[in-house]
Coordinates of C-alpha atoms in Angstrom, one line a residue:
Chain A
M25 CA 84.4 131.9 99.2
R26 CA 84.2 131.1 95.6
D27 CA 87.2 129.3 94.2
R28 CA 88.6 131.0 91.1
A29 CA 89.7 127.6 89.8
Y30 CA 86.1 126.5 89.4
S31 CA 84.7 129.7 88.0
M32 CA 84.5 129.7 84.3
Q33 CA 83.9 132.0 81.4
G34 CA 84.0 132.0 77.6
R35 CA 86.4 129.5 76.3
S36 CA 86.4 127.2 79.3
V37 CA 82.6 126.9 79.3
F38 CA 82.9 125.6 75.7
Y39 CA 85.5 123.0 76.6
F40 CA 83.6 122.0 79.7
T41 CA 80.4 121.4 77.6
L42 CA 82.5 119.5 75.1
L43 CA 83.8 117.3 77.8
L44 CA 80.5 116.7 79.4
A45 CA 78.4 116.2 76.3
P46 CA 79.3 112.5 75.5
P47 CA 78.5 111.1 79.0
L48 CA 75.3 113.3 79.2
L49 CA 74.2 112.1 75.7
W50 CA 74.9 108.5 76.7
L51 CA 73.0 108.7 79.9
G52 CA 70.2 110.9 78.6
I53 CA 69.5 109.3 75.2
V54 CA 71.0 105.9 75.0
Y55 CA 70.3 104.9 78.6
L56 CA 67.3 106.7 80.0
G57 CA 65.8 107.1 76.5
S58 CA 65.8 103.4 75.8
L59 CA 64.4 102.7 79.2
F60 CA 61.6 105.2 78.6
T61 CA 60.8 103.6 75.2
L62 CA 60.7 100.3 76.9
L63 CA 58.2 101.6 79.5
L64 CA 56.2 103.1 76.8
Q65 CA 56.0 99.8 74.9
S66 CA 54.5 98.2 78.0
F67 CA 51.5 100.5 77.7
Y68 CA 50.9 99.4 74.1
A69 CA 49.3 96.1 73.3
I70 CA 49.6 93.5 70.5
D71 CA 46.8 92.8 68.0
E72 CA 45.9 89.2 68.5
F73 CA 45.3 88.6 64.8
T74 CA 47.9 90.5 63.0
A75 CA 50.6 90.1 65.8
R76 CA 51.5 93.7 65.3
V77 CA 52.0 96.2 68.1
V78 CA 49.3 98.8 68.2
P79 CA 50.8 102.1 69.3
K80 CA 47.9 103.2 71.4
V81 CA 48.2 103.7 75.2
T82 CA 46.3 101.0 77.0
L83 CA 46.5 98.9 80.2
A84 CA 45.6 95.7 78.3
T85 CA 49.1 94.2 78.4
Y86 CA 49.3 94.8 82.2
E87 CA 45.9 93.0 82.5
V88 CA 47.4 90.0 80.6
L89 CA 50.4 90.1 82.8
L90 CA 48.6 90.3 86.1
T91 CA 45.5 88.1 85.5
R92 CA 46.9 85.0 83.8
P93 CA 47.8 82.6 86.6
A94 CA 50.9 81.3 84.6
H95 CA 52.3 84.9 84.5
V96 CA 51.6 85.5 88.2
D97 CA 53.3 82.2 88.9
I98 CA 56.4 83.3 87.0
I99 CA 56.5 86.6 88.9
L100 CA 56.1 84.9 92.3
R101 CA 58.6 82.2 91.5
T102 CA 61.2 84.8 90.4
V103 CA 60.6 87.0 93.4
A104 CA 60.8 84.1 95.9
M105 CA 64.1 83.0 94.3
A106 CA 65.5 86.6 94.4
V107 CA 64.5 86.9 98.1
A108 CA 66.1 83.6 99.0
V109 CA 69.3 84.3 97.1
T110 CA 69.6 87.7 98.7
I111 CA 69.1 86.5 102.2
A112 CA 71.5 83.6 101.7
S113 CA 74.1 85.9 100.1
A114 CA 73.8 88.3 103.0
F115 CA 74.5 85.6 105.6
I116 CA 77.4 84.1 103.7
A117 CA 78.9 87.5 102.7
F118 CA 78.8 89.2 106.1
P119 CA 81.4 87.1 107.9
V120 CA 83.7 87.2 104.8
A121 CA 83.3 90.9 104.5
L122 CA 83.8 91.5 108.2
Y123 CA 87.0 89.5 108.2
M124 CA 88.3 91.2 105.0
A125 CA 87.5 94.7 106.3
R126 CA 88.4 94.5 110.0
Y127 CA 90.6 91.5 110.8
A128 CA 92.8 90.6 107.8
G129 CA 96.3 92.1 107.5
P130 CA 97.1 94.1 104.3
R131 CA 98.4 91.1 102.4
L132 CA 95.6 88.8 103.3
K133 CA 93.1 91.5 102.6
A134 CA 94.5 91.9 99.1
L135 CA 94.4 88.1 98.6
F136 CA 90.7 88.2 99.7
Y137 CA 89.8 90.9 97.3
V138 CA 91.4 89.1 94.4
G139 CA 89.8 85.8 95.5
V140 CA 86.4 87.4 95.6
M141 CA 86.8 89.1 92.2
L142 CA 88.7 86.4 90.4
P143 CA 85.6 84.3 89.4
M144 CA 84.2 87.5 87.7
W145 CA 87.1 87.4 85.2
T146 CA 85.8 84.2 83.8
S147 CA 82.9 84.0 81.3
Y148 CA 79.6 83.9 83.0
L149 CA 78.4 81.2 80.5
V150 CA 81.4 78.9 81.3
K151 CA 80.7 79.2 85.0
V152 CA 77.0 78.3 84.6
Y153 CA 77.7 75.3 82.4
A154 CA 80.4 74.2 84.7
W155 CA 77.9 74.3 87.6
R156 CA 75.5 72.2 85.6
L157 CA 78.1 69.5 85.3
M158 CA 79.1 69.7 88.9
L159 CA 75.5 69.5 90.1
A160 CA 74.6 66.7 87.7
K161 CA 73.5 63.3 89.1
Q162 CA 77.0 61.7 88.7
G163 CA 78.7 65.1 89.2
I164 CA 81.3 66.2 91.7
A165 CA 78.6 67.6 94.1
S166 CA 76.9 64.3 94.6
W167 CA 80.3 62.6 94.8
G168 CA 81.2 65.1 97.6
F169 CA 78.1 64.4 99.5
D170 CA 78.8 60.7 99.2
Q171 CA 82.4 61.1 100.4
L172 CA 81.1 62.9 103.5
G173 CA 78.5 60.2 104.1
L174 CA 75.7 62.6 103.4
T175 CA 74.0 61.0 100.5
G176 CA 71.0 60.4 102.7
T177 CA 70.8 64.1 103.5
L178 CA 71.1 65.0 99.8
D179 CA 68.3 62.6 98.9
R180 CA 66.1 64.0 101.6
M181 CA 66.8 67.5 100.4
L182 CA 65.9 66.6 96.8
A183 CA 62.8 64.8 98.0
V184 CA 61.4 68.1 99.4
P185 CA 58.5 69.1 97.1
V186 CA 58.8 72.2 94.9
V187 CA 62.5 72.9 95.6
G188 CA 63.7 69.3 95.1
G189 CA 63.9 67.3 91.9
P190 CA 65.7 64.3 90.3
S191 CA 69.1 65.9 90.8
L192 CA 70.6 69.1 92.0
A193 CA 71.2 70.2 88.4
S194 CA 67.5 69.9 87.7
S195 CA 66.1 71.4 90.9
Y196 CA 65.4 74.8 92.3
L197 CA 67.9 73.9 95.0
G198 CA 70.7 73.7 92.5
M199 CA 69.6 76.9 90.7
F200 CA 69.6 78.6 94.1
A201 CA 73.2 77.5 94.7
V202 CA 74.3 78.7 91.4
F203 CA 72.6 82.1 91.8
V204 CA 74.2 82.5 95.3
Y205 CA 77.6 81.6 93.9
M206 CA 77.2 84.0 91.0
W207 CA 76.1 87.1 92.9
L208 CA 78.1 86.6 96.1
P209 CA 80.9 89.1 95.1
F210 CA 78.2 91.8 94.5
M211 CA 77.2 91.4 98.1
I212 CA 80.7 91.0 99.6
L213 CA 82.3 94.1 98.0
P214 CA 79.8 96.8 99.1
L215 CA 79.5 95.2 102.5
A216 CA 83.3 95.1 103.0
A217 CA 83.5 98.8 101.8
A218 CA 80.8 99.8 104.3
L219 CA 82.5 97.9 107.2
E220 CA 85.9 99.3 106.3
R221 CA 84.5 102.8 106.7
V222 CA 83.5 102.2 110.3
P223 CA 86.2 104.0 112.4
A224 CA 87.9 101.7 114.9
S225 CA 87.3 104.3 117.6
L226 CA 83.5 103.7 117.4
L227 CA 84.1 100.0 118.3
Q228 CA 86.5 101.0 121.0
A229 CA 84.0 103.5 122.4
S230 CA 81.3 100.9 122.5
A231 CA 83.5 98.4 124.4
D232 CA 84.6 101.2 126.6
L233 CA 81.0 102.0 127.6
G234 CA 80.5 98.4 128.7
A235 CA 79.2 96.7 125.6
T236 CA 80.2 93.1 125.1
P237 CA 81.5 92.2 121.6
N238 CA 78.0 90.8 120.8
Q239 CA 76.3 94.1 121.8
T240 CA 78.9 96.1 119.9
F241 CA 78.1 94.0 116.8
R242 CA 74.3 94.5 117.2
H243 CA 74.2 98.1 118.1
V244 CA 77.2 99.6 116.2
V245 CA 78.6 97.3 113.5
L246 CA 75.4 96.0 112.0
P247 CA 73.6 99.4 111.8
L248 CA 76.6 101.0 110.2
A249 CA 76.9 98.1 107.7
L250 CA 73.3 98.5 106.7
P251 CA 74.0 100.9 103.7
G252 CA 76.4 98.3 102.4
L253 CA 73.9 95.5 103.0
A254 CA 71.2 97.5 101.2
A255 CA 73.5 98.2 98.2
G256 CA 74.6 94.5 98.1
S257 CA 71.0 93.3 98.3
I258 CA 69.9 95.6 95.5
F259 CA 72.6 93.9 93.3
T260 CA 71.7 90.3 94.3
F261 CA 68.0 91.0 94.2
S262 CA 67.9 92.7 90.8
L263 CA 70.4 90.5 89.2
T264 CA 68.4 87.4 90.1
L265 CA 65.1 89.1 89.0
G266 CA 66.5 89.8 85.6
D267 CA 68.7 86.8 84.8
Y268 CA 67.5 84.4 82.1
I269 CA 70.6 82.2 81.6
I270 CA 70.9 80.5 84.9
P271 CA 67.2 79.4 85.0
S272 CA 67.4 78.0 81.5
V273 CA 70.7 76.1 82.1
V274 CA 70.4 74.9 85.6
G275 CA 67.3 73.8 87.6
A276 CA 63.7 72.9 87.2
P277 CA 61.8 73.8 84.0
G278 CA 59.6 76.6 85.6
Y279 CA 59.9 80.0 83.8
F280 CA 61.5 83.1 85.3
I281 CA 60.9 86.7 84.5
G282 CA 64.1 87.1 82.5
M283 CA 63.3 84.0 80.4
M284 CA 59.8 85.4 79.7
V285 CA 61.3 88.7 78.6
Y286 CA 63.7 86.9 76.3
Q287 CA 61.0 84.7 74.8
Q288 CA 58.3 87.3 74.4
Q289 CA 60.5 89.9 72.7
G290 CA 62.1 87.1 70.5
T291 CA 60.3 84.1 69.4
A292 CA 56.8 85.2 70.5
G293 CA 57.3 88.7 69.2
N294 CA 55.1 90.3 71.9
L295 CA 57.3 93.3 72.7
P296 CA 54.6 95.0 74.9
L297 CA 54.4 91.9 77.2
A298 CA 58.2 91.6 77.3
A299 CA 58.3 95.2 78.3
A300 CA 55.6 94.8 80.9
F301 CA 57.5 91.8 82.4
S302 CA 60.7 93.9 82.6
V303 CA 58.8 96.7 84.4
V304 CA 58.1 94.2 87.3
P305 CA 61.8 94.2 88.6
I306 CA 61.9 98.0 88.3
V307 CA 58.8 98.5 90.4
L308 CA 60.0 95.9 92.9
I309 CA 63.4 97.5 93.3
G310 CA 61.7 100.9 93.7
L311 CA 59.5 99.5 96.5
Y312 CA 62.5 97.8 98.1
L313 CA 64.5 101.0 98.1
A314 CA 61.6 103.0 99.6
L315 CA 61.3 100.4 102.3
A316 CA 65.0 100.3 103.1
K317 CA 65.1 104.1 103.3
R318 CA 62.1 104.1 105.7
L319 CA 63.8 101.5 107.9
G320 CA 66.8 103.8 108.2
A321 CA 69.2 101.8 106.1
F322 CA 70.8 105.0 104.7
D323 CA 70.8 107.1 107.9
A324 CA 74.4 106.4 108.6
L325 CA 75.4 107.7 105.2
Chain B
M3 CA 93.7 104.7 150.7
T4 CA 94.1 102.7 147.6
A5 CA 95.3 104.6 144.5
A6 CA 92.7 104.8 141.7
I7 CA 95.3 103.8 139.1
V8 CA 98.6 102.0 139.5
L9 CA 100.9 101.2 136.7
D10 CA 103.7 98.9 137.8
A11 CA 106.7 98.6 135.5
V12 CA 104.5 98.6 132.4
S13 CA 106.3 98.1 129.1
R14 CA 105.0 98.0 125.5
A15 CA 106.8 97.8 122.2
F16 CA 105.5 97.9 118.7
G17 CA 108.0 95.9 116.6
T18 CA 111.3 97.5 117.5
V19 CA 109.8 100.7 118.7
V20 CA 109.6 100.9 122.5
A21 CA 106.5 102.9 123.3
L22 CA 106.6 102.4 127.0
D23 CA 109.7 101.4 129.0
R24 CA 109.0 100.1 132.5
V25 CA 106.7 103.0 133.4
S26 CA 105.4 103.1 137.0
L27 CA 103.0 105.6 138.4
E28 CA 100.3 106.0 140.9
I29 CA 97.2 108.3 140.5
A30 CA 95.2 109.1 143.6
A31 CA 91.4 109.0 143.6
G32 CA 89.8 112.3 142.7
E33 CA 93.0 113.6 141.1
F34 CA 93.1 115.6 137.9
F35 CA 96.2 114.0 136.2
A36 CA 97.9 114.9 133.0
L37 CA 100.1 112.8 130.7
L38 CA 102.2 115.4 128.9
G39 CA 104.6 114.8 126.1
P40 CA 105.4 115.2 122.4
S41 CA 103.9 112.8 119.9
G42 CA 105.5 109.4 120.1
S43 CA 106.5 109.8 123.7
G44 CA 104.2 107.0 124.9
K45 CA 101.5 109.0 126.6
T46 CA 98.7 107.8 124.4
T47 CA 99.9 104.1 124.7
C48 CA 99.8 104.6 128.4
L49 CA 96.2 105.8 128.3
R50 CA 95.1 103.0 125.9
I51 CA 96.6 100.4 128.3
V52 CA 94.6 101.9 131.2
A53 CA 91.4 101.9 129.1
G54 CA 92.1 98.3 128.0
F55 CA 92.5 98.9 124.2
D56 CA 96.0 97.7 124.4
E57 CA 97.8 95.2 126.6
P58 CA 101.3 95.7 128.1
D59 CA 104.1 93.3 127.1
S60 CA 105.1 93.2 130.8
G61 CA 104.1 94.9 134.0
R62 CA 100.7 95.3 135.8
V63 CA 97.8 97.7 135.7
L64 CA 95.7 98.1 138.9
L65 CA 92.4 99.9 139.0
D66 CA 91.2 100.6 142.6
G67 CA 93.6 97.9 143.8
V68 CA 92.3 95.2 141.4
D69 CA 94.7 93.8 138.7
V70 CA 93.0 94.5 135.3
T71 CA 96.1 94.0 133.1
H72 CA 94.3 91.5 130.9
A73 CA 90.7 92.5 131.4
P74 CA 88.8 93.7 128.2
P75 CA 87.6 97.4 128.1
F76 CA 84.0 96.5 128.9
R77 CA 85.0 94.9 132.2
R78 CA 86.8 98.1 133.5
D79 CA 85.2 100.8 135.5
V80 CA 86.9 103.4 133.3
N81 CA 85.4 105.5 130.5
T82 CA 87.1 107.3 127.7
V83 CA 86.5 110.6 125.8
F84 CA 88.1 109.9 122.4
Q85 CA 90.2 112.4 120.5
D86 CA 87.8 112.3 117.5
Y87 CA 84.8 111.9 120.0
A88 CA 83.8 108.6 118.4
L89 CA 80.1 109.5 118.6
F90 CA 77.8 106.9 116.9
P91 CA 76.6 108.6 113.7
H92 CA 73.4 106.5 113.4
M93 CA 72.1 107.4 116.9
T94 CA 70.6 110.6 118.2
V95 CA 72.6 112.6 120.8
A96 CA 70.4 111.3 123.6
D97 CA 70.9 107.7 122.4
N98 CA 74.6 108.2 122.3
V99 CA 74.6 109.4 125.8
A100 CA 72.4 106.6 127.0
Y101 CA 74.4 103.9 125.3
G102 CA 76.4 102.9 128.4
L103 CA 73.1 102.4 130.3
K104 CA 71.5 100.5 127.4
V105 CA 74.2 97.9 127.1
R106 CA 74.0 97.4 130.9
G107 CA 70.2 96.6 130.6
V108 CA 68.9 99.8 132.3
A109 CA 65.1 100.3 131.5
A110 CA 64.3 102.8 128.7
A111 CA 62.5 105.3 131.0
E112 CA 65.4 105.4 133.5
R113 CA 67.8 105.7 130.5
S114 CA 66.2 108.7 129.0
R115 CA 65.9 110.4 132.4
R116 CA 69.5 110.0 133.2
A117 CA 70.6 110.9 129.6
R118 CA 68.7 114.1 130.0
E119 CA 70.4 114.7 133.3
M120 CA 73.8 114.3 131.8
L121 CA 73.0 116.5 128.8
D122 CA 71.8 119.2 131.2
L123 CA 75.1 118.8 133.1
V124 CA 77.0 119.7 129.9
R125 CA 74.5 122.3 129.0
L126 CA 73.1 120.5 125.9
G127 CA 69.7 119.7 127.4
E128 CA 67.8 120.7 124.3
H129 CA 70.0 118.9 121.8
G130 CA 69.0 115.3 122.6
V131 CA 67.0 114.7 119.5
R132 CA 69.7 115.9 117.1
R133 CA 72.3 113.7 115.3
P134 CA 76.0 114.2 116.1
H135 CA 76.7 115.6 112.6
Q136 CA 74.3 118.5 113.3
L137 CA 76.4 119.7 116.3
S138 CA 79.5 122.0 116.4
G139 CA 82.9 120.6 117.5
G140 CA 82.5 122.0 121.0
Q141 CA 79.0 120.5 121.4
R142 CA 80.2 117.1 120.2
Q143 CA 83.0 117.3 122.7
R144 CA 80.5 117.8 125.4
V145 CA 78.3 115.0 124.2
A146 CA 81.3 112.7 124.3
L147 CA 81.9 113.8 127.8
A148 CA 78.3 113.2 128.9
R149 CA 78.3 109.8 127.3
A150 CA 81.5 108.8 129.1
L151 CA 80.2 110.1 132.4
I152 CA 76.8 108.4 132.4
N153 CA 78.1 105.1 133.9
R154 CA 79.6 107.1 136.8
P155 CA 83.0 105.7 136.2
K156 CA 85.7 105.8 138.9
V157 CA 88.1 107.2 136.3
L158 CA 87.6 109.3 133.2
L159 CA 90.2 109.1 130.5
L160 CA 90.5 111.9 128.0
D161 CA 92.6 111.6 124.9
E162 CA 93.7 115.0 123.7
P163 CA 90.3 116.2 124.7
L164 CA 90.7 119.8 123.3
G165 CA 92.9 119.0 120.4
A166 CA 90.2 119.5 117.7
L167 CA 88.8 122.8 119.1
D168 CA 89.9 126.3 118.2
L169 CA 91.8 128.5 120.7
K170 CA 88.9 130.4 122.3
L171 CA 86.7 127.3 122.7
R172 CA 89.7 125.4 124.1
E173 CA 90.2 128.0 126.9
E174 CA 86.5 127.8 127.8
M175 CA 86.5 124.0 127.8
Q176 CA 89.6 124.0 130.1
A177 CA 87.7 125.9 132.8
E178 CA 84.6 123.7 132.2
L179 CA 86.5 120.4 132.5
K180 CA 88.2 121.6 135.6
G181 CA 84.9 122.6 137.1
L182 CA 83.2 119.4 136.1
Q183 CA 85.9 117.3 137.7
Q184 CA 85.7 119.2 141.0
Q185 CA 81.9 118.9 140.9
L186 CA 81.9 115.1 140.3
G187 CA 85.0 114.2 142.3
I188 CA 85.9 111.6 139.6
T189 CA 89.6 110.9 138.8
F190 CA 90.4 112.5 135.4
V191 CA 93.4 111.4 133.5
F192 CA 94.1 113.3 130.3
V193 CA 96.6 113.1 127.5
T194 CA 97.9 116.2 125.9
H195 CA 100.9 117.6 124.0
D196 CA 100.0 121.1 125.0
Q197 CA 102.0 122.1 128.1
G198 CA 99.7 125.1 128.8
E199 CA 96.7 122.8 129.0
A200 CA 98.5 120.4 131.3
L201 CA 99.7 123.2 133.6
S202 CA 96.3 125.0 133.8
M203 CA 94.1 122.0 134.5
A204 CA 96.1 119.2 136.2
D205 CA 96.8 118.7 139.9
R206 CA 99.9 116.6 138.8
V207 CA 101.6 116.1 135.5
A208 CA 103.7 113.2 134.2
V209 CA 106.1 114.4 131.5
F210 CA 106.8 111.6 129.0
S211 CA 109.7 111.4 126.6
Q212 CA 110.8 108.3 124.6
G213 CA 108.6 105.9 126.6
R214 CA 109.7 107.0 130.0
I215 CA 108.4 109.5 132.6
E216 CA 111.0 112.3 132.7
Q217 CA 109.4 114.0 135.7
L218 CA 106.2 113.7 137.7
D219 CA 105.3 116.7 139.7
T220 CA 102.8 119.5 140.4
P221 CA 102.5 122.1 137.6
R222 CA 104.3 124.7 139.7
A223 CA 107.2 122.4 140.6
L224 CA 107.4 121.3 137.0
Y225 CA 107.7 124.8 135.8
N226 CA 110.0 126.2 138.5
R227 CA 112.1 123.1 139.2
P228 CA 112.5 121.1 136.0
R229 CA 114.9 118.2 136.6
T230 CA 116.1 117.5 133.1
A231 CA 116.9 119.5 130.0
F232 CA 113.9 118.0 128.2
V233 CA 111.4 119.0 130.9
A234 CA 112.9 122.5 131.1
S235 CA 112.6 123.1 127.4
F236 CA 109.3 121.3 126.8
V237 CA 107.4 122.9 129.8
G238 CA 107.5 126.7 129.4
S239 CA 110.4 126.6 126.9
A240 CA 113.2 127.5 129.3
N241 CA 116.7 128.2 128.1
V242 CA 118.9 125.2 128.6
V243 CA 122.6 125.9 129.1
N244 CA 124.9 123.0 128.9
A245 CA 127.8 122.3 131.3
E246 CA 130.5 123.7 129.0
V247 CA 128.8 127.0 128.5
A248 CA 127.8 127.1 132.1
R249 CA 131.4 127.0 133.1
E250 CA 132.2 130.0 131.0
L251 CA 129.3 131.9 132.5
T252 CA 129.3 130.9 136.2
G253 CA 132.6 129.1 136.7
R254 CA 130.9 125.8 137.5
P255 CA 130.5 123.0 134.9
Q256 CA 126.8 122.3 135.9
A257 CA 124.1 122.4 133.2
F258 CA 121.2 124.6 134.2
A259 CA 117.9 126.0 132.9
I260 CA 116.9 129.7 133.1
R261 CA 113.4 131.0 132.3
P262 CA 113.2 133.7 129.6
E263 CA 111.3 136.0 131.9
L264 CA 114.0 135.8 134.6
I265 CA 116.7 137.2 132.5
E266 CA 117.1 141.0 132.5
L267 CA 118.4 143.1 129.7
A268 CA 120.2 146.3 130.1
P269 CA 122.6 148.6 128.1
V270 CA 126.1 147.1 127.9
D271 CA 127.8 149.5 130.4
T272 CA 125.1 149.3 133.1
A273 CA 126.2 148.3 136.6
V274 CA 124.3 145.3 138.0
D275 CA 123.9 143.9 141.5
D276 CA 126.6 142.0 143.1
G277 CA 126.2 138.3 142.8
A278 CA 124.2 138.4 139.6
V279 CA 125.4 136.3 136.6
R280 CA 126.1 138.6 133.7
C281 CA 127.2 138.3 130.1
T282 CA 126.9 140.3 126.9
G283 CA 125.4 139.5 123.6
T284 CA 123.7 140.8 120.5
V285 CA 120.0 141.0 119.9
L286 CA 119.1 138.6 117.0
D287 CA 115.4 139.4 116.7
V288 CA 112.4 140.7 118.7
L289 CA 108.8 139.4 118.6
Y290 CA 106.2 141.7 120.1
H291 CA 103.2 139.8 121.7
G292 CA 101.4 142.7 123.3
A293 CA 101.6 141.8 127.0
S294 CA 105.3 140.8 126.6
S295 CA 108.0 140.8 124.0
R296 CA 110.3 137.9 123.3
C297 CA 113.8 138.4 121.9
R298 CA 116.6 136.1 121.1
V299 CA 120.1 137.2 122.1
R300 CA 123.3 135.6 120.8
L301 CA 126.2 135.5 123.3
G302 CA 129.8 135.8 122.4
N303 CA 130.3 132.0 122.5
G304 CA 127.5 131.4 120.0
T305 CA 124.8 130.3 122.5
T306 CA 121.4 131.8 121.9
L307 CA 119.2 132.7 124.9
A308 CA 115.5 133.7 124.8
V309 CA 114.5 136.6 126.9
A310 CA 110.9 137.6 127.7
R311 CA 110.2 141.1 128.9
P312 CA 106.8 142.4 130.1
E313 CA 105.4 145.3 128.2
H314 CA 106.0 147.9 130.9
V315 CA 109.8 147.1 130.7
A316 CA 110.0 146.6 127.0
A317 CA 108.2 149.9 126.3
R318 CA 110.8 151.9 128.3
Q319 CA 113.8 150.3 126.5
D320 CA 113.0 149.4 122.9
L321 CA 115.5 147.0 121.4
A322 CA 116.2 146.4 117.7
A323 CA 117.9 143.5 116.1
G324 CA 121.7 144.0 116.1
A325 CA 121.8 146.0 119.3
P326 CA 124.5 145.0 121.9
V327 CA 123.0 144.2 125.2
L328 CA 123.9 143.1 128.7
L329 CA 122.1 140.0 130.2
A330 CA 121.9 139.4 133.9
W331 CA 120.0 137.0 136.2
R332 CA 120.1 136.0 139.9
P333 CA 122.1 132.8 140.4
E334 CA 119.2 131.2 142.4
H335 CA 116.9 131.5 139.4
A336 CA 119.1 129.1 137.4
V337 CA 117.8 125.6 138.0
P338 CA 120.5 122.9 137.9
L339 CA 119.7 120.0 135.6
Q340 CA 120.6 116.3 135.6
D341 CA 122.8 115.2 132.8

């Protein structure tokens, strides 16, 4: 039956349109429109001599992006970091989210939510610079390792080629730690939300049918948490792919996609290449979503 | 023979609320047993303690003679049909049914063969590939039943099994459950707040009130010989007459229950048999149900009695609200109640 309250005519259509216009304009023009312009830019190329953008559709910029070894390195480095950060975040976030959602009492749960979100109330830049200080050679991190008698372990970690370096603050290891710290709430919150939605009776039914707690976790809890895990990993993955501040403040000097976008559209003035670089995360996330859907991550939704 | 389930002085409190107060009962193997009571009476807590989802504060639980008071659910030879069915949404119907075998390490081929068998048993053989959300309420109920039965448990627990179904489906499922239980010979224990359900399906019924068993009897005994005012009014909604009113009516200060269908109505000046209890009153209202009519009659002392009359009687003597009327019943039909 059609609900009278939702059927509209005359005046109310006018008001409804008025109400809906700003968000639609925002989404349609400001948001999707600028994204489309960006995509279009990536199909233009820059004239090497005049340094002007030639508004003619060409794949030349993508050729530059994908054939120069330096550019390919940047893409691979960024993707490797994003994958590592996502996996680490998932492993750290899962027990926290599980505890928040299923075991903590109402007060403790509220405390956990505040604790997870509190760091996000601080300026992002302040946190990144604070981490650089903490990870520096004489910083609190190396002092902590020393107090635990683990200086040898730290030195061995830093001696590992590629990920190591002179100090945590100037190694990919340190950058990885900062990324994980920064994006962890974005993994914990959707996971906790997904776990909270799992009805207690499903877990009881599993135990009732003879499943040990381990089996219940594997066959019921984990599959039902997959949509949350997928949502969280999209956050951590795409945030790492696009970030340019953390790699420029903490870690080894190698370039990341975000830094390249920042530099190409700014100092280098090569807007098409900047656009092409920013298309990479979009494509990767698209592929990731398709894969997640294929693996059934959203079946429980 | 050892009883399938023994509860020995089981108590459970949630904070200051006593959910179960030293409840003891024995359920024989192969019995169809009902835990009947209003919400908050302790019947569901009782079931959860048998299933292992909750532990008693004191007392013991024995399954087949073995003390399982502190055993987790997955170590008990008991399976449960949940009120909301609790089907796994991310699995097909067949995988749901086979789950109990899977976690016990049964090979895949054997699993799917037996899942198919169980689905055939509940007449859902063709629905194995579907997801639970694609089924109707009644079908989901049957999937939950098949899933709980696949491990061939000694005892099947059912928590308000028909609560979520509409009336017609509920009646069909009552007959189906009863038939299934007789076919399999498994002990069924079910929780319900619906006295009709308990009476029609169970071999024996335990009536719960405020954490205690008020009466444990066969449905017929429960209906005809309620021992307390609570049982009399909860099971079949008998009229409960307290001791004071009873003295005015019969001369003896003994509270009793009288079924609405055992009271006869007649015009005020009618002569009635010797020995019958009689009194007069005024009709308050009449509800016509087709097969019978139910009216409430207010006596001179203010007590209200419900009277049910079959259609063939009511049709002969139509009553309207406000009519003066004579009530009469055989004294042996009045069931004395404990205080």
